Amino acid sequence: MEYKKTKNITADVCIVGSGCGGGVCAKVLAEAGMKVVLVEEGGYFTAEDFNQREDDVYQKMYRHRAGLATEDLSFTILTGKTVGGTTTINWTTSLRTPRFVLDHWAKDLHLEQYSYDELLPYFEKVERYLNVHQEPDERHNENNRIVYDGARALGYHAESTGRNVDGCIQCGYCGLGCAYDVKLSANLTYIPDAEKAGAQIISRARAENISVNGVRKTVEGYLLEEQSDTVVGSFKIDAPIVIVAGSAIHTPVLLLKSKLANGNRKVGSTLTLHPTTAVLGVFDRIIDPGYGIPQSAVCDEFMNYRNDRGGYWIEAVPVHPALAAMSLPEFGEKHRSVMERYRNLGASIVLVKDTDSFGSVKINQFGRPIINYTLGDRDRQYVREGLDTAARIQFAAGAREVGTLHARKTIFGSPDEIQRKLSTARYGPNEIVMYSAHPLSSCRMGVNPRTSVVGPDGESHEVSGLFICDGSIIPTSLGVNPQLTIFAVAERIAEGIVGKF
Ligand SMILES: Cc1cc2nc3c(=O)[nH]c(=O)nc-3n(C[C@H](O)[C@H](O)[C@H](O)COP(=O)(O)OP(=O)(O)OC[C@H]3O[C@@H](n4cnc5c(N)ncnc54)[C@H](O)[C@@H]3O)c2cc1C
C-alpha cells in the first residue's frame, strides 16, 4: 500500500527502540559523530502527558495496555512503549548486578569482558550520569518501612536501594511517568543528549522488518497516528549498522519476523522473567501503598543463600487503586470490602531469580508475540519460601493479617499459620497471580555461536553490523532489578561500536 507520508533516510546507524539499550547507543554514537536515526513505536511524552491517571497511562504508555501475558495467562508481563522505553514508567530502583552473577558470567560463561572489575567503570559512569543515590532513612514511605523495619526486626539484612532521581518530591507516581521531570529516565537523559548531538528520534514509528543487502541494511516499518495505532505512513532507513533495542520481548519478535540471526534457532529461546508475586498485609495504621517513593528498600538476605545462584528477594511495590483492584482476590461485595481497606494495605513483592524455569518468545502468523514460561521446581520452591518470608516480614512490621495472591484464598491470621497454609497452597499456572516487569535474556550474548545470538560485543554471530543492545542479550537472570545492568552493558557495547567503525 502507498502512504502519503513516507520517510526514506540514509544513516550511519539505525536504532530500533529507545529504552536503556537504545537510549545509551543513540547518545554515545551520536556524540561520536555518527549519523544516528532512532525509531520508537511509543510516543514522545512530556511532563504534561504524565497525568497520574492509571486508566490513561496504562493504555498509552504500557505495551498491550499493561495486559501482555504468557500464552497460558499465568504471567502478566509489564513493559513500556514510549520514547525512553520502559524507563519512562519504571520505579527508579537502580542496583548493580550482584557480584556472584558477574563471577558466573566471567568464569563459567567466559564473558571476561563482563567481570566485576571490567564492568565497574561502566556502572560508575552510568551512576554519575543518572545521579544514582540511596535515599536517606527518613524518606522511606510506610510501604517500604514494612520491608526495611520488618526484615531487620527478624534479623534479616535489608538496605536502601539506589535511585536515579534528582529532586524527587516523593509523589509516588514514577510508574505513571514523572510529572515533575525529576526522574532521570532515558527520555530525560540519554535521548535529549543524543538529540543535542544530532541524532534523529522518530516516535510513533514501528519497525516491521530488517533486510540485509551485503553491507547495507534496511529497516522498514510504519508511522503511526499519535493517539491510536492507525498506520498513517511508512519509513525506510538504510544504514550499515542496525542496533535492535526493542526489549527482551520485542527484539526477538522483530528478528523472527525478519528471519534474521536465527540460524541456530536461539532467538527468543532463553527468556527469563524474574518471576514475581506479592503478599498484602492489612494494618491498623494508614500505609497508603501508592504514595511516597515507590521502592527504596530491599531485603536481600535470601539471594543465593544456598550458593545455587538462585533465591529471592523482597521489595515494596507501589500499588495504585486500579492495580490493587486487578490484583486482589474476591469478587463483588467482598472485593469492595477489601478495596475499602486499600489505604491500610501494605504490599511487598517476592522476586525469584530464575534458575530452572524455561521461557520463550515466538511469533504467531500475524507477527505478534507468543510467550511461554514454565516455572521450574526449584524456582517454585523459592516462590513458596519467599512468600513465607515476606508474610513474616509483614507481621513483624505490625500487620494484623496477611494474604497472598493465590486463586484459592490464602490468608494468615498470625505467623503460626503461614507454613501450614503455604504447604497446602498450589503454585501451578493460574493458581497464583504472577507478574514480570523484568523480562531478560531472550537473545542472550555468549562466546559460543551455537548457543547464543550475539557475541560479547553485542554483534550478531551471523550478520555483521547487526547489533542487539537491550535486556534480551543479558546472559542470565540477574535476580535484581535490571535497568542499571542494561545501561552499563549498553555503555560498553556502544563504546565498542564507536571503536570498531
Ligand atoms: C512498572 C515497571 C517498573 C519497573 N521498575 C524498575 C526499577 O525500578 N528498576 C529497574 O532496574 N527496572 C525496572 N523495571 C524494568 C526496566 O525498566 C527494564 O528492564 C528496562 O527498561 C529494559 O530496557 P530495554 O532497553 O531492554 O527495553 P525497554 O526499556 O523496554 O525499551 C524498548 C523500547 O523499544 C520499543 N520497541 C520495541 N519494538 C519496537 C519496534 N519494532 N519498533 C519500534 N520500537 C520498538 C518499545 O516500544 C520500547 O519503548 C520496571 C519495569 C516496569 C514495567
Coordinates of C-alpha atoms and ligand atoms in Angstrom, one line a residue:
M1 CA 0.0 0.0 0.0
E2 CA 1.2 3.5 -0.8
Y3 CA 1.1 6.0 2.0
K4 CA 1.2 9.8 1.5
K5 CA 3.6 10.2 4.5
T6 CA 6.9 8.4 3.8
K7 CA 10.3 8.8 5.3
N8 CA 13.3 7.5 3.4
I9 CA 16.5 8.1 5.2
T10 CA 20.1 7.1 4.9
A11 CA 22.2 7.0 8.1
D12 CA 25.3 5.5 9.6
V13 CA 23.3 3.8 12.3
C14 CA 19.6 2.9 12.7
I15 CA 18.4 2.0 16.2
V16 CA 15.1 0.4 17.0
G17 CA 13.8 1.1 20.4
S18 CA 14.7 3.9 22.9
G19 CA 14.9 2.3 26.4
C20 CA 18.0 1.5 28.4
G21 CA 19.9 -0.1 25.4
G22 CA 18.6 2.2 22.6
G23 CA 19.0 5.3 24.6
V24 CA 22.6 4.7 25.5
C25 CA 23.6 3.7 22.0
A26 CA 21.9 6.8 20.5
K27 CA 23.8 9.2 22.8
V28 CA 27.2 7.5 22.6
L29 CA 27.2 7.0 18.8
A30 CA 25.7 10.5 18.0
E31 CA 28.3 12.1 20.3
A32 CA 31.0 10.2 18.4
G33 CA 29.9 11.9 15.2
M34 CA 27.8 9.2 13.6
K35 CA 24.5 10.0 11.9
V36 CA 22.0 8.2 14.1
V37 CA 18.3 7.6 13.4
L38 CA 16.3 6.0 16.1
V39 CA 12.7 4.7 15.6
E40 CA 10.4 4.1 18.6
E41 CA 6.9 2.7 18.4
G42 CA 5.8 4.6 21.5
G43 CA 5.0 8.3 21.8
Y44 CA 7.4 11.1 22.9
F45 CA 5.6 12.1 26.1
T46 CA 6.5 15.0 28.3
A47 CA 5.6 16.1 31.8
E48 CA 2.1 17.3 31.0
D49 CA 1.2 13.8 29.5
F50 CA 2.1 12.2 32.8
N51 CA -1.3 13.0 34.3
Q52 CA -1.1 10.3 37.2
R53 CA -4.2 8.6 35.9
E54 CA -3.8 4.8 35.8
D55 CA -6.5 4.3 33.1
D56 CA -4.9 6.8 30.7
V57 CA -1.2 5.9 31.3
Y58 CA -1.6 2.1 31.1
Q59 CA -3.4 2.5 27.8
K60 CA -0.9 4.9 26.2
M61 CA 2.5 4.0 27.7
Y62 CA 2.4 0.3 28.6
R63 CA 2.6 -2.4 25.9
H64 CA -0.8 -4.1 25.3
R65 CA -2.3 -1.6 27.8
A66 CA -0.5 -3.4 30.6
G67 CA -2.2 -6.7 29.7
L68 CA 0.6 -8.6 27.9
A69 CA 0.6 -12.1 29.2
T70 CA 2.1 -15.6 28.7
E71 CA 0.0 -17.9 26.4
D72 CA -1.5 -19.7 29.4
L73 CA -2.2 -16.3 31.1
S74 CA -0.3 -17.3 34.2
F75 CA 2.1 -14.3 34.0
T76 CA 1.3 -10.7 33.3
I77 CA 4.3 -9.1 31.7
L78 CA 4.7 -5.3 32.1
T79 CA 6.8 -3.3 29.7
G80 CA 6.7 0.2 28.4
K81 CA 6.1 1.7 25.0
T82 CA 7.4 5.3 25.0
V83 CA 10.4 7.3 24.0
G84 CA 12.6 6.3 26.9
G85 CA 11.2 2.7 26.7
T86 CA 10.2 1.1 30.0
T87 CA 12.5 3.6 31.9
T88 CA 9.8 6.3 31.4
I89 CA 7.4 4.3 33.5
N90 CA 9.7 2.4 35.8
W91 CA 10.2 2.8 39.6
T92 CA 13.7 4.1 39.6
T93 CA 15.4 1.3 41.6
S94 CA 19.0 1.3 40.5
L95 CA 21.1 -1.7 41.5
R96 CA 24.3 -3.1 40.2
T97 CA 24.5 -6.7 39.0
P98 CA 25.2 -8.9 42.0
R99 CA 28.8 -9.9 42.3
F100 CA 28.1 -13.7 42.1
V101 CA 26.2 -13.2 38.8
L102 CA 29.2 -11.4 37.3
D103 CA 31.6 -14.0 38.5
H104 CA 29.4 -16.7 36.9
W105 CA 29.4 -14.8 33.6
A106 CA 33.2 -14.2 33.6
K107 CA 34.4 -17.6 34.9
D108 CA 31.8 -20.1 33.7
L109 CA 30.4 -18.4 30.6
H110 CA 33.9 -17.0 29.6
L111 CA 32.5 -13.5 29.3
E112 CA 35.6 -11.9 30.8
Q113 CA 34.6 -8.5 29.5
Y114 CA 31.7 -8.6 32.0
S115 CA 33.6 -9.4 35.1
Y116 CA 33.0 -7.2 38.2
D117 CA 36.3 -5.3 37.6
E118 CA 35.6 -4.8 33.8
L119 CA 32.1 -3.6 34.3
L120 CA 32.8 -1.4 37.3
P121 CA 33.8 1.7 35.3
Y122 CA 30.6 1.5 33.3
F123 CA 28.5 1.2 36.4
E124 CA 30.2 4.2 37.8
K125 CA 29.8 6.2 34.6
V126 CA 26.0 5.4 34.5
E127 CA 25.5 6.1 38.2
R128 CA 27.2 9.5 37.9
Y129 CA 25.2 10.4 34.8
L130 CA 21.9 9.4 36.3
N131 CA 22.6 10.7 39.8
V132 CA 22.0 7.3 41.3
H133 CA 22.0 7.6 45.1
Q134 CA 20.4 5.9 48.1
E135 CA 17.5 7.6 49.9
P136 CA 18.1 8.7 53.5
D137 CA 16.2 6.7 56.1
E138 CA 13.5 9.3 56.7
R139 CA 12.4 9.2 53.1
H140 CA 11.2 5.6 53.1
N141 CA 7.4 5.6 52.9
E142 CA 5.3 3.3 55.1
N143 CA 5.2 0.6 52.5
N144 CA 9.0 0.5 52.2
R145 CA 9.3 0.7 56.0
I146 CA 7.5 -2.6 56.2
V147 CA 10.3 -4.3 54.3
Y148 CA 13.1 -2.3 55.9
D149 CA 11.9 -2.5 59.5
G150 CA 10.1 -5.8 59.4
A151 CA 13.1 -7.6 57.8
R152 CA 15.6 -6.1 60.3
A153 CA 13.3 -7.0 63.2
L154 CA 13.6 -10.6 62.2
G155 CA 17.4 -10.3 61.9
Y156 CA 17.5 -10.3 58.0
H157 CA 19.6 -8.0 56.0
A158 CA 17.8 -5.0 54.5
E159 CA 19.1 -1.8 53.0
S160 CA 18.2 1.2 51.0
T161 CA 18.3 0.9 47.2
G162 CA 19.8 3.4 44.8
R163 CA 17.5 5.6 42.7
N164 CA 18.0 7.6 39.5
V165 CA 16.3 10.9 40.5
D166 CA 17.2 14.5 41.1
G167 CA 14.9 16.5 43.4
C168 CA 12.3 13.8 43.8
I169 CA 9.2 15.2 45.6
Q170 CA 8.0 11.7 46.7
C171 CA 4.6 11.8 45.0
G172 CA 4.6 8.1 44.3
Y173 CA 3.7 8.1 40.6
C174 CA 7.0 7.1 39.0
G175 CA 5.2 4.1 37.4
L176 CA 2.9 6.5 35.5
G177 CA 5.7 8.7 34.2
C178 CA 7.3 11.6 36.2
A179 CA 5.1 14.7 36.1
Y180 CA 7.9 16.8 37.6
D181 CA 10.8 16.0 35.3
V182 CA 12.9 14.7 38.2
K183 CA 13.1 11.1 37.4
L184 CA 16.3 10.6 35.3
S185 CA 14.8 8.1 32.9
A186 CA 16.2 7.7 29.3
N187 CA 13.5 10.2 27.9
L188 CA 15.1 13.0 30.0
T189 CA 18.7 12.0 29.8
Y190 CA 20.2 9.8 27.1
I191 CA 17.6 10.7 24.4
P192 CA 17.7 14.5 24.7
D193 CA 21.5 14.3 24.9
A194 CA 21.5 12.2 21.7
E195 CA 19.3 14.7 20.0
K196 CA 21.6 17.5 21.1
A197 CA 24.4 15.6 19.4
G198 CA 22.4 15.3 16.2
A199 CA 20.5 12.0 16.5
Q200 CA 17.1 12.0 14.8
I201 CA 14.4 10.4 17.0
I202 CA 11.3 9.3 15.2
S203 CA 8.5 8.4 17.6
R204 CA 5.3 6.5 16.7
A205 CA 7.4 4.5 14.2
R206 CA 7.2 0.7 14.4
A207 CA 9.9 -1.3 12.7
E208 CA 8.4 -4.3 10.9
N209 CA 11.4 -5.8 9.1
I210 CA 15.1 -5.6 8.7
S211 CA 16.7 -6.8 5.5
V212 CA 20.4 -7.3 4.7
N213 CA 21.9 -6.5 1.3
G214 CA 25.6 -7.0 1.6
V215 CA 27.0 -4.5 4.0
R216 CA 23.9 -2.3 3.9
K217 CA 20.8 -3.0 5.9
T218 CA 17.3 -1.6 5.6
V219 CA 14.9 -1.1 8.4
E220 CA 11.3 -0.7 7.2
G221 CA 8.1 -0.1 9.1
Y222 CA 5.1 2.1 9.7
L223 CA 4.4 5.5 11.0
L224 CA 1.5 5.5 13.5
E225 CA -1.1 8.1 14.4
E226 CA -0.2 10.0 17.7
Q227 CA -3.3 8.9 19.6
S228 CA -4.1 5.5 18.1
D229 CA -2.3 2.6 16.4
T230 CA -3.7 3.6 13.0
V231 CA -1.0 3.5 10.3
V232 CA -0.5 6.9 8.6
G233 CA 2.7 6.3 6.7
S234 CA 5.8 4.2 6.2
F235 CA 9.5 4.6 6.6
K236 CA 12.7 3.0 5.2
I237 CA 16.1 3.6 6.8
D238 CA 19.3 2.4 5.1
A239 CA 22.3 2.0 7.3
P240 CA 25.4 -0.2 7.5
I241 CA 24.8 -0.6 11.3
V242 CA 21.5 -1.6 12.8
I243 CA 21.0 -1.9 16.6
V244 CA 17.9 -3.7 17.7
A245 CA 16.9 -2.5 21.2
G246 CA 13.3 -3.3 21.5
S247 CA 13.4 -5.2 24.8
A248 CA 13.6 -8.9 25.7
I249 CA 10.1 -9.4 24.3
H250 CA 10.1 -7.3 21.2
T251 CA 13.6 -7.7 20.0
P252 CA 13.1 -11.4 19.3
V253 CA 9.7 -10.6 17.7
L254 CA 11.4 -8.2 15.2
L255 CA 14.3 -10.7 14.5
L256 CA 11.9 -13.6 14.0
K257 CA 9.7 -11.5 11.7
S258 CA 12.8 -10.5 9.7
K259 CA 14.1 -14.1 9.7
L260 CA 17.5 -12.8 10.8
A261 CA 20.3 -14.0 13.1
N262 CA 18.5 -17.2 13.9
G263 CA 20.4 -20.0 12.1
N264 CA 20.9 -21.7 15.5
R265 CA 17.2 -21.2 16.5
K266 CA 18.3 -19.4 19.7
V267 CA 16.4 -16.1 19.0
G268 CA 13.7 -15.9 21.7
S269 CA 14.6 -19.3 23.2
T270 CA 16.0 -18.4 26.6
L271 CA 13.7 -15.9 28.1
T272 CA 13.8 -15.3 31.8
L273 CA 11.1 -13.4 33.6
H274 CA 12.3 -12.8 37.2
P275 CA 9.0 -14.4 38.5
T276 CA 7.2 -12.0 40.9
T277 CA 4.3 -12.4 43.2
A278 CA 3.1 -10.5 46.3
V279 CA 1.8 -10.5 49.8
L280 CA -0.6 -8.0 51.1
G281 CA -0.8 -7.1 54.8
V282 CA -3.7 -5.4 56.5
F283 CA -2.6 -2.8 59.0
D284 CA -4.4 -0.8 61.6
R285 CA -2.4 2.3 60.6
I286 CA -2.6 4.0 57.2
I287 CA 0.0 2.7 54.8
D288 CA -1.2 4.3 51.5
P289 CA 0.7 1.9 49.3
G290 CA 0.6 4.2 46.3
Y291 CA 2.2 7.2 47.8
G292 CA 5.7 8.3 48.6
I293 CA 8.9 6.8 47.0
P294 CA 7.7 3.6 45.3
Q295 CA 10.8 1.4 46.0
S296 CA 13.6 2.4 48.3
A297 CA 14.3 -0.7 50.4
V298 CA 15.2 -4.3 49.8
C299 CA 15.6 -7.4 51.9
D300 CA 18.4 -9.3 50.1
E301 CA 19.1 -11.9 52.8
F302 CA 17.9 -14.8 50.7
M303 CA 19.6 -14.2 47.3
N304 CA 22.0 -17.0 46.5
Y305 CA 22.0 -18.0 50.2
R306 CA 22.3 -21.7 49.2
N307 CA 25.1 -20.9 46.7
D308 CA 22.9 -22.3 43.9
R309 CA 22.7 -18.9 42.1
G310 CA 19.0 -18.9 42.9
G311 CA 16.9 -17.5 45.7
Y312 CA 14.6 -14.5 46.1
W313 CA 14.4 -11.0 47.4
I314 CA 11.7 -8.8 48.8
E315 CA 10.8 -5.3 47.9
A316 CA 7.9 -2.9 48.4
V317 CA 5.6 -2.5 45.4
P318 CA 3.7 0.8 44.7
V319 CA 0.0 -0.1 44.4
H320 CA -2.3 2.4 43.0
P321 CA -6.1 1.7 43.2
A322 CA -6.6 0.2 39.7
L323 CA -3.6 -2.1 40.1
A324 CA -4.9 -3.1 43.6
A325 CA -8.3 -3.8 42.3
M326 CA -6.9 -6.0 39.5
S327 CA -4.6 -8.0 41.8
L328 CA -6.8 -8.5 44.8
P329 CA -8.8 -11.8 45.0
E330 CA -12.5 -11.8 45.6
F331 CA -15.4 -10.5 43.5
G332 CA -18.4 -8.2 44.1
E333 CA -19.2 -7.2 47.6
K334 CA -16.2 -9.0 49.1
H335 CA -13.9 -7.3 46.6
R336 CA -15.4 -4.0 47.5
S337 CA -14.9 -4.6 51.2
V338 CA -11.2 -5.4 50.6
M339 CA -10.8 -2.3 48.5
E340 CA -12.4 -0.2 51.2
R341 CA -9.3 -1.1 53.3
Y342 CA -7.0 0.0 50.4
R343 CA -5.3 2.7 52.4
N344 CA -4.4 0.2 55.2
L345 CA -2.8 -2.3 52.9
G346 CA 1.0 -2.9 52.8
A347 CA 2.3 -4.6 49.7
S348 CA 5.5 -6.5 49.3
I349 CA 6.8 -8.4 46.3
V350 CA 8.8 -11.6 46.2
L351 CA 11.1 -11.7 43.1
V352 CA 12.7 -15.1 42.3
K353 CA 15.9 -15.4 40.4
D354 CA 15.3 -17.8 37.5
T355 CA 17.4 -21.0 37.7
D356 CA 15.4 -24.0 36.3
S357 CA 12.5 -22.3 34.7
F358 CA 12.1 -22.2 30.9
G359 CA 10.8 -19.2 28.9
S360 CA 10.5 -18.4 25.2
V361 CA 9.2 -15.8 22.8
K362 CA 7.9 -16.9 19.4
I363 CA 5.6 -15.2 16.9
N364 CA 2.2 -16.1 15.6
Q365 CA 1.1 -15.8 11.9
F366 CA 0.4 -12.0 12.5
G367 CA 3.8 -11.4 13.9
R368 CA 2.6 -10.9 17.4
P369 CA 4.5 -12.4 20.4
I370 CA 3.7 -15.8 21.8
I371 CA 5.3 -16.0 25.2
N372 CA 5.6 -19.2 27.2
Y373 CA 7.1 -19.7 30.6
T374 CA 7.2 -22.8 32.8
L375 CA 8.3 -22.3 36.4
G376 CA 10.9 -24.9 37.4
D377 CA 10.7 -26.9 40.6
R378 CA 13.5 -25.1 42.3
D379 CA 12.2 -21.7 41.4
R380 CA 8.7 -22.7 42.5
Q381 CA 10.1 -23.7 45.8
Y382 CA 11.7 -20.3 46.1
V383 CA 8.4 -18.6 45.3
R384 CA 6.9 -20.5 48.3
E385 CA 9.8 -19.7 50.6
G386 CA 9.7 -16.1 49.5
L387 CA 6.0 -15.8 50.3
D388 CA 6.7 -17.3 53.7
T389 CA 9.5 -14.8 54.5
A390 CA 7.5 -11.8 53.1
A391 CA 4.5 -12.7 55.2
R392 CA 6.6 -12.9 58.3
I393 CA 8.2 -9.5 57.5
Q394 CA 4.7 -8.0 57.2
F395 CA 3.7 -9.4 60.6
A396 CA 7.0 -8.2 62.1
A397 CA 6.1 -4.7 60.8
G398 CA 2.7 -4.8 62.5
A399 CA 0.2 -6.4 60.0
R400 CA -3.0 -7.7 61.5
E401 CA -3.4 -10.3 58.8
V402 CA -1.5 -11.1 55.6
G403 CA -2.7 -12.7 52.3
T404 CA -1.1 -14.0 49.2
L405 CA -2.4 -13.7 45.6
H406 CA -3.4 -17.4 45.4
A407 CA -6.6 -18.1 43.4
R408 CA -7.8 -20.0 46.5
K409 CA -8.0 -17.5 49.2
T410 CA -4.9 -17.9 51.4
I411 CA -4.9 -15.6 54.4
F412 CA -2.8 -15.9 57.6
G413 CA -4.2 -14.5 60.8
S414 CA -0.8 -14.9 62.5
P415 CA 2.7 -16.1 61.7
D416 CA 1.9 -19.6 63.1
E417 CA -0.4 -20.2 60.2
I418 CA 2.0 -19.3 57.4
Q419 CA 3.9 -22.6 56.9
R420 CA 0.9 -24.9 57.1
K421 CA -1.2 -22.9 54.7
L422 CA 1.6 -22.3 52.2
S423 CA 2.4 -26.1 52.2
T424 CA -1.1 -26.9 51.1
A425 CA -1.5 -24.0 48.7
R426 CA -0.9 -24.6 45.0
Y427 CA 1.6 -22.9 42.7
G428 CA 0.7 -24.1 39.2
P429 CA -0.3 -21.8 36.3
N430 CA -3.1 -19.5 37.3
E431 CA -3.2 -20.9 40.8
I432 CA -1.3 -17.9 42.0
V433 CA -1.1 -14.4 40.4
M434 CA 2.4 -14.0 38.9
Y435 CA 4.0 -10.9 37.3
S436 CA 7.1 -10.0 35.4
A437 CA 8.4 -6.4 35.0
H438 CA 11.9 -7.7 34.2
P439 CA 12.0 -10.0 31.1
L440 CA 15.5 -10.6 30.0
S441 CA 17.9 -12.9 28.2
S442 CA 15.8 -14.0 25.2
C443 CA 18.6 -13.3 22.7
R444 CA 21.5 -13.8 25.0
M445 CA 25.1 -13.0 24.4
G446 CA 27.8 -15.6 24.6
V447 CA 31.1 -16.7 23.2
N448 CA 29.7 -19.9 21.6
P449 CA 27.8 -19.1 18.3
R450 CA 25.9 -22.3 18.6
T451 CA 24.3 -21.4 21.9
S452 CA 23.9 -17.6 21.8
V453 CA 22.6 -14.9 19.5
V454 CA 25.3 -12.2 19.9
G455 CA 28.9 -12.1 20.9
P456 CA 30.3 -10.2 23.9
D457 CA 30.4 -7.0 21.7
G458 CA 26.6 -7.3 21.1
E459 CA 27.1 -8.1 17.4
S460 CA 25.1 -11.0 15.8
H461 CA 27.2 -14.1 15.3
E462 CA 25.6 -14.4 11.9
V463 CA 25.1 -10.9 10.5
S464 CA 28.0 -8.5 10.6
G465 CA 26.9 -4.9 11.5
L466 CA 23.7 -6.2 13.2
F467 CA 23.8 -5.5 16.9
I468 CA 21.4 -6.2 19.8
C469 CA 21.6 -3.9 22.8
D470 CA 18.9 -4.3 25.4
G471 CA 17.7 -6.6 28.1
S472 CA 17.4 -9.5 25.7
I473 CA 21.2 -10.0 25.5
I474 CA 21.8 -10.2 29.2
P475 CA 23.4 -13.7 29.6
T476 CA 21.4 -14.9 32.6
S477 CA 18.7 -13.9 35.0
L478 CA 20.1 -11.2 37.4
G479 CA 17.9 -11.6 40.5
V480 CA 17.9 -7.8 40.8
N481 CA 16.0 -5.0 39.1
P482 CA 17.8 -4.8 35.7
Q483 CA 18.0 -1.2 34.4
L484 CA 21.4 -0.4 35.8
T485 CA 22.9 -3.6 34.3
I486 CA 21.3 -2.9 30.9
F487 CA 22.6 0.7 30.9
A488 CA 26.1 -0.4 31.9
V489 CA 26.3 -3.3 29.4
A490 CA 24.9 -0.9 26.7
E491 CA 27.6 1.7 27.5
R492 CA 30.2 -1.0 26.9
I493 CA 28.7 -2.2 23.7
A494 CA 28.2 1.4 22.3
E495 CA 31.8 2.2 23.1
G496 CA 32.9 -0.9 21.2
I497 CA 30.8 0.1 18.2
V498 CA 32.5 3.5 18.1
G499 CA 35.9 1.9 18.3
K500 CA 35.2 -0.6 15.5
F501 CA 33.5 1.6 12.8
Ligands
LIG1 C1 6.3 -0.9 36.1 C2 7.7 -1.2 35.9 C3 8.6 -0.8 36.9 C4 10.0 -1.1 36.8 N1 10.8 -0.6 37.7 C5 12.1 -0.9 37.6 C6 13.0 -0.3 38.6 O1 12.6 0.4 39.5 N2 14.4 -0.6 38.4 C7 14.8 -1.4 37.4 O2 16.0 -1.6 37.3 N3 14.0 -1.8 36.4 C8 12.7 -1.6 36.5 N4 11.8 -2.0 35.5 C9 12.4 -2.7 34.3 C10 13.3 -1.8 33.4 O3 12.7 -0.6 33.2 C11 13.5 -2.6 32.1 O4 14.1 -3.8 32.4 C12 14.4 -1.8 31.1 O5 13.8 -0.6 30.8 C13 14.5 -2.6 29.8 O6 15.4 -1.9 28.9 P1 15.4 -2.4 27.4 O7 16.4 -1.5 26.7 O8 15.6 -3.8 27.3 O9 13.9 -2.1 26.8 P2 12.8 -1.1 27.1 O10 13.2 -0.1 28.1 O11 11.6 -1.8 27.3 O12 12.7 -0.3 25.7 C14 12.4 -0.9 24.5 C15 11.6 0.1 23.6 O13 11.7 -0.5 22.2 C16 10.4 -0.1 21.6 N5 10.2 -1.1 20.5 C17 10.1 -2.4 20.6 N6 9.9 -3.0 19.4 C18 9.9 -2.0 18.5 C19 9.7 -1.9 17.1 N7 9.5 -3.0 16.4 N8 9.8 -0.7 16.5 C20 10.0 0.4 17.3 N9 10.1 0.4 18.6 C21 10.1 -0.7 19.2 C22 9.4 -0.3 22.7 O14 8.2 0.5 22.4 C23 10.2 0.3 23.9 O15 9.9 1.7 24.1 C24 10.5 -1.8 35.6 C25 9.6 -2.2 34.7 C26 8.2 -1.9 34.8 C27 7.3 -2.4 33.7

